[in-house]
Tab-separated table of C-alpha atoms and ligand atoms in Angstrom:
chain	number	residue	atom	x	y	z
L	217	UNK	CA	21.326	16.885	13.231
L	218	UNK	CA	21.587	13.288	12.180
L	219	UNK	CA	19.108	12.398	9.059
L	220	UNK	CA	18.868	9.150	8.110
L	221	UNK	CA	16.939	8.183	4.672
L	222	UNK	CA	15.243	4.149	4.175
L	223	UNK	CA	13.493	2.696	1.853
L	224	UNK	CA	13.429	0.016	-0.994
L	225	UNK	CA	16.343	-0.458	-3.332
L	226	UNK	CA	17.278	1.825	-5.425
L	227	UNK	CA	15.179	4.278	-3.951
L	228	UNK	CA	17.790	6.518	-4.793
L	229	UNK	CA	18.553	6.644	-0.805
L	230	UNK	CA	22.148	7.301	-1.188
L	231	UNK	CA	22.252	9.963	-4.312
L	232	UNK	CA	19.900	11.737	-2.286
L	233	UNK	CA	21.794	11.593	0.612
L	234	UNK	CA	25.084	12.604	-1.455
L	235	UNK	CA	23.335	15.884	-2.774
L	236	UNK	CA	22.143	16.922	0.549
L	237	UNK	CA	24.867	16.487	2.560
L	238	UNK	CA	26.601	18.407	0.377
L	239	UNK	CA	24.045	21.100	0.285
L	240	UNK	CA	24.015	21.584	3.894
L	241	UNK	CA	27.491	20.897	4.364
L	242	UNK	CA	27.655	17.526	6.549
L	243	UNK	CA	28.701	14.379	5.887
L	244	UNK	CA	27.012	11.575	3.966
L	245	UNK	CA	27.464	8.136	5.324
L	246	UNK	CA	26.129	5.228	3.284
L	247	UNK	CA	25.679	2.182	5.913
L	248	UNK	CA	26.125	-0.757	3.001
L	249	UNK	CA	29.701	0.945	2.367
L	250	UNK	CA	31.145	0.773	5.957
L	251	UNK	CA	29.538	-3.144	5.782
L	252	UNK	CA	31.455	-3.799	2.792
L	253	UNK	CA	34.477	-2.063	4.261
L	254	UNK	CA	34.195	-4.101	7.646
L	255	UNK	CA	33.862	-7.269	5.922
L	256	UNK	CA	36.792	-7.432	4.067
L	257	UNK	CA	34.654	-8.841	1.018
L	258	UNK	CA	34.695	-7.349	-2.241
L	259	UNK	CA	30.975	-6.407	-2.645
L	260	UNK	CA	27.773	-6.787	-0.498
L	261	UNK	CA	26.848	-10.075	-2.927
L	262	UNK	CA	29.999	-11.421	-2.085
L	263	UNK	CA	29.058	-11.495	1.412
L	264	UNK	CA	25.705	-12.530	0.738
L	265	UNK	CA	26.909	-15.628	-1.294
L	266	UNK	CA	30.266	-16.187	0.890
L	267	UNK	CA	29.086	-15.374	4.630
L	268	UNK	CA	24.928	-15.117	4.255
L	269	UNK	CA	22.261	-12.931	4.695
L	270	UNK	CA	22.487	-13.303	8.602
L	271	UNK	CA	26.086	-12.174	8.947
L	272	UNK	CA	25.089	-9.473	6.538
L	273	UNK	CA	22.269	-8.064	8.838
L	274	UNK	CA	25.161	-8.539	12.159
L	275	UNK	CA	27.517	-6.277	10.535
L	276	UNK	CA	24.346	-3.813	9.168
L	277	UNK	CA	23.270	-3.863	12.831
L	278	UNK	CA	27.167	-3.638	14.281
L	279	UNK	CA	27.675	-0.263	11.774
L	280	UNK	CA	24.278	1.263	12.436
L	281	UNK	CA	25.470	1.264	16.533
L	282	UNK	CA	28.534	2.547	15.627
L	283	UNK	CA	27.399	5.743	13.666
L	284	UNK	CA	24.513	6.330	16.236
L	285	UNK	CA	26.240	8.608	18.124
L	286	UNK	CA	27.169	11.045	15.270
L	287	UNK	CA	26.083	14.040	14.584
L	288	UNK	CA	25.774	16.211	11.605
L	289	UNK	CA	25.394	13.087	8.909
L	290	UNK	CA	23.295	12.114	6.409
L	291	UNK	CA	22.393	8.375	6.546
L	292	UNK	CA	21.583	5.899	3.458
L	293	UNK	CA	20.620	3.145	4.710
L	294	UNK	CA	20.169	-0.783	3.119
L	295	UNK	CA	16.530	-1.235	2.401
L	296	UNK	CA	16.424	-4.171	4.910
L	297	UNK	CA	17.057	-2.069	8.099
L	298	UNK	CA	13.888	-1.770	9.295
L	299	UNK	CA	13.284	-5.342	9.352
L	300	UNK	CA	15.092	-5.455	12.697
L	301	UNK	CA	13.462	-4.658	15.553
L	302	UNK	CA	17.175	-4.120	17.150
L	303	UNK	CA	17.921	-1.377	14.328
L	304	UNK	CA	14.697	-0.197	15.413
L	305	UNK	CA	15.313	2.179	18.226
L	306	UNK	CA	18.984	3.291	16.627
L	307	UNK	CA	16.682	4.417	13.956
L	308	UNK	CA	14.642	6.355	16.518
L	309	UNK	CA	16.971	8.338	17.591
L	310	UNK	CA	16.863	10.580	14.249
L	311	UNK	CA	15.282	12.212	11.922
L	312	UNK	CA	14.024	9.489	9.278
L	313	UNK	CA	12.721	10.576	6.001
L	314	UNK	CA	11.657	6.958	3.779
L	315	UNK	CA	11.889	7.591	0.230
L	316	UNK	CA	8.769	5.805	-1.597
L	317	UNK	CA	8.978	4.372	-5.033
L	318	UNK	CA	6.370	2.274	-6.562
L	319	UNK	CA	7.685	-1.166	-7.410
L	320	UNK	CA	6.959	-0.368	-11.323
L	321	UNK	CA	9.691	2.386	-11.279
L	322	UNK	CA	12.206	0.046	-9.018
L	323	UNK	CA	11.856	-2.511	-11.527
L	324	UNK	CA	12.528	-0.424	-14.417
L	325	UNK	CA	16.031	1.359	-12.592
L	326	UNK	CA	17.180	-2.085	-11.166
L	327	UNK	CA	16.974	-3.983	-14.627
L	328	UNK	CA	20.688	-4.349	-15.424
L	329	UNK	CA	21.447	-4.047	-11.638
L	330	UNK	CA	23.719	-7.530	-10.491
L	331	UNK	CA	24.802	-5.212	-7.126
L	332	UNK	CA	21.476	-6.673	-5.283
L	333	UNK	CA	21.196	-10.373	-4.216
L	334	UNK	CA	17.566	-9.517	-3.254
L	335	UNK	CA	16.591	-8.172	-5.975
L	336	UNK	CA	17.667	-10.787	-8.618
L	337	UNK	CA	14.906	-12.812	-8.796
L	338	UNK	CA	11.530	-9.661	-9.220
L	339	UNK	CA	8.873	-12.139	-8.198
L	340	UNK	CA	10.713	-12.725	-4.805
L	341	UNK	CA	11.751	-9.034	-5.000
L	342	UNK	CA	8.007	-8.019	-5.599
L	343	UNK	CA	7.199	-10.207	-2.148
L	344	UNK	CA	9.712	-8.221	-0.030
L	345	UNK	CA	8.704	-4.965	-1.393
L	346	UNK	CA	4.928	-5.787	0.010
L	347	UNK	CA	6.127	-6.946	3.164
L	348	UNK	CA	8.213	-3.994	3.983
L	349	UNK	CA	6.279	-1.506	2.758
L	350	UNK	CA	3.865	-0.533	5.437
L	351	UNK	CA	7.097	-1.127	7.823
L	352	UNK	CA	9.099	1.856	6.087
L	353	UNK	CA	5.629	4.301	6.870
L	354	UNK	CA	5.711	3.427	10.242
L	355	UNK	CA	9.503	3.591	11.083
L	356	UNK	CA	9.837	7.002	9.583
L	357	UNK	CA	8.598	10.376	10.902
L	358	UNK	CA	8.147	11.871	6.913
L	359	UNK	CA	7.865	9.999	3.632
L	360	UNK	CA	8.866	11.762	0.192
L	361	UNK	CA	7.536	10.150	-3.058
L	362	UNK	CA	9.630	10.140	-5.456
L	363	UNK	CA	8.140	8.827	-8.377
L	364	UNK	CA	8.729	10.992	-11.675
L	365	UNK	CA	10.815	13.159	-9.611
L	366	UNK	CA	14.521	13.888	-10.315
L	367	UNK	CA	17.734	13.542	-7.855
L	368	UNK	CA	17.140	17.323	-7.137
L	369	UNK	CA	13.540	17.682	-6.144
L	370	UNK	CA	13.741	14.447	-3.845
L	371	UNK	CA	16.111	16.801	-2.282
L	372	UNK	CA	13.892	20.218	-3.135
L	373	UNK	CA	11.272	18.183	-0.898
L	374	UNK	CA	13.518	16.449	2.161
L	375	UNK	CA	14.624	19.788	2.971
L	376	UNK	CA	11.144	20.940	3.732
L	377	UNK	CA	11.377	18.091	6.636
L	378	UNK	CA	14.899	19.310	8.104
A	474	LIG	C1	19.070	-4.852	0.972
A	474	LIG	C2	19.304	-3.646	0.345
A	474	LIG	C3	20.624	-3.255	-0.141
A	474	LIG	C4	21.713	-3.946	0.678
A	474	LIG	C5	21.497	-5.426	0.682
A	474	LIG	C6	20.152	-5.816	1.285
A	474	LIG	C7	17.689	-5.183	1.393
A	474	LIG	O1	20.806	-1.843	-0.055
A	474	LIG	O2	21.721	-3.454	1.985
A	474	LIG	O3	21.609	-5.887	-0.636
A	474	LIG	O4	17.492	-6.094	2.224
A	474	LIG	O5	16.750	-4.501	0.911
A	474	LIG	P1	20.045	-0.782	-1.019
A	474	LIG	O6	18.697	-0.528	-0.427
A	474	LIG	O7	20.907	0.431	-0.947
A	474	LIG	O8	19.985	-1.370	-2.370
């Protein structure tokens, strides 16, 4: 079973992934992670500001092929990997679940957040969120709201889907 959760930043993609993983035993694999560990930068701005947003989405592409052959994982992915049509059919080959969060309650967990390049400036941020929104619905095969829900019933209601 390979699961593999999208959605906006700080959707809470990877504490949800964390919890169930360890629920059910597997292993949780957060995509932005192995980027930042096979870029040799210090942090996913850094290779935003030092190598750009295109090298960014090779690597995100390069580490999405290499984990699409495992099984038993839970997947957090970087809200941006749907905008590829070349992530596209890695993504198909699992189970994906898009955690939805209105932009209000994004807004409100990302204020003293420097970790996202996209997300610094909201009025840009707000753009993206319209654009890709419609794009997370129809690259997944369930969507969980998660507004005024806690860590623990996101999880209470991806399980129903497993
Ligand atoms: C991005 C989302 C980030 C990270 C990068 C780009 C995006 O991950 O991959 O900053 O394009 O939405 P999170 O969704 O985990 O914040």
């Amino acid at each position: 079973m390979k699961i593999i959760l999208i959605g906006f930043m700080g959707s809470g993609k990877t504490t949800a992934a964390n919890i169930l993983a360890k629920k059910l035993g597997l292993e949780a694999i957060e995509v932005d992670q192995l980027i930042q560990e096979r870029s040799g930068r210090r942090s996913i701005s850094d290779i935003f500001t030092l190598d750009g947003e295109e090298h960014f989405r090779d690597l995100e592409t390069a580490v999405l092929r290499e984990i699409s052959n495992l099984d038993n994982t839970i997947v957090s992915t970087g809200g941006g990997i749907v905008m590829k049509n070349r992530n596209r059919a890695f993504l198909k080959k699992s189970k994906v679940i898009f955690l939805k969060t209105s932009f209000k309650v994004l807004e409100k967990r990302l204020r003293d957040d420097n970790s996202r390049p996209l997300f610094k400036d909201k009025i840009k941020a707000k753009k993206l969120f319209n654009r890709r929104k419609n794009i997370y619905e129809k690259w997944s095969d369930h969507i969980v709201i998660t507004d005024k829900k806690s860590a623990a019933e996101v999880v209470m209601n991806l399980l129903k889907y497993l």
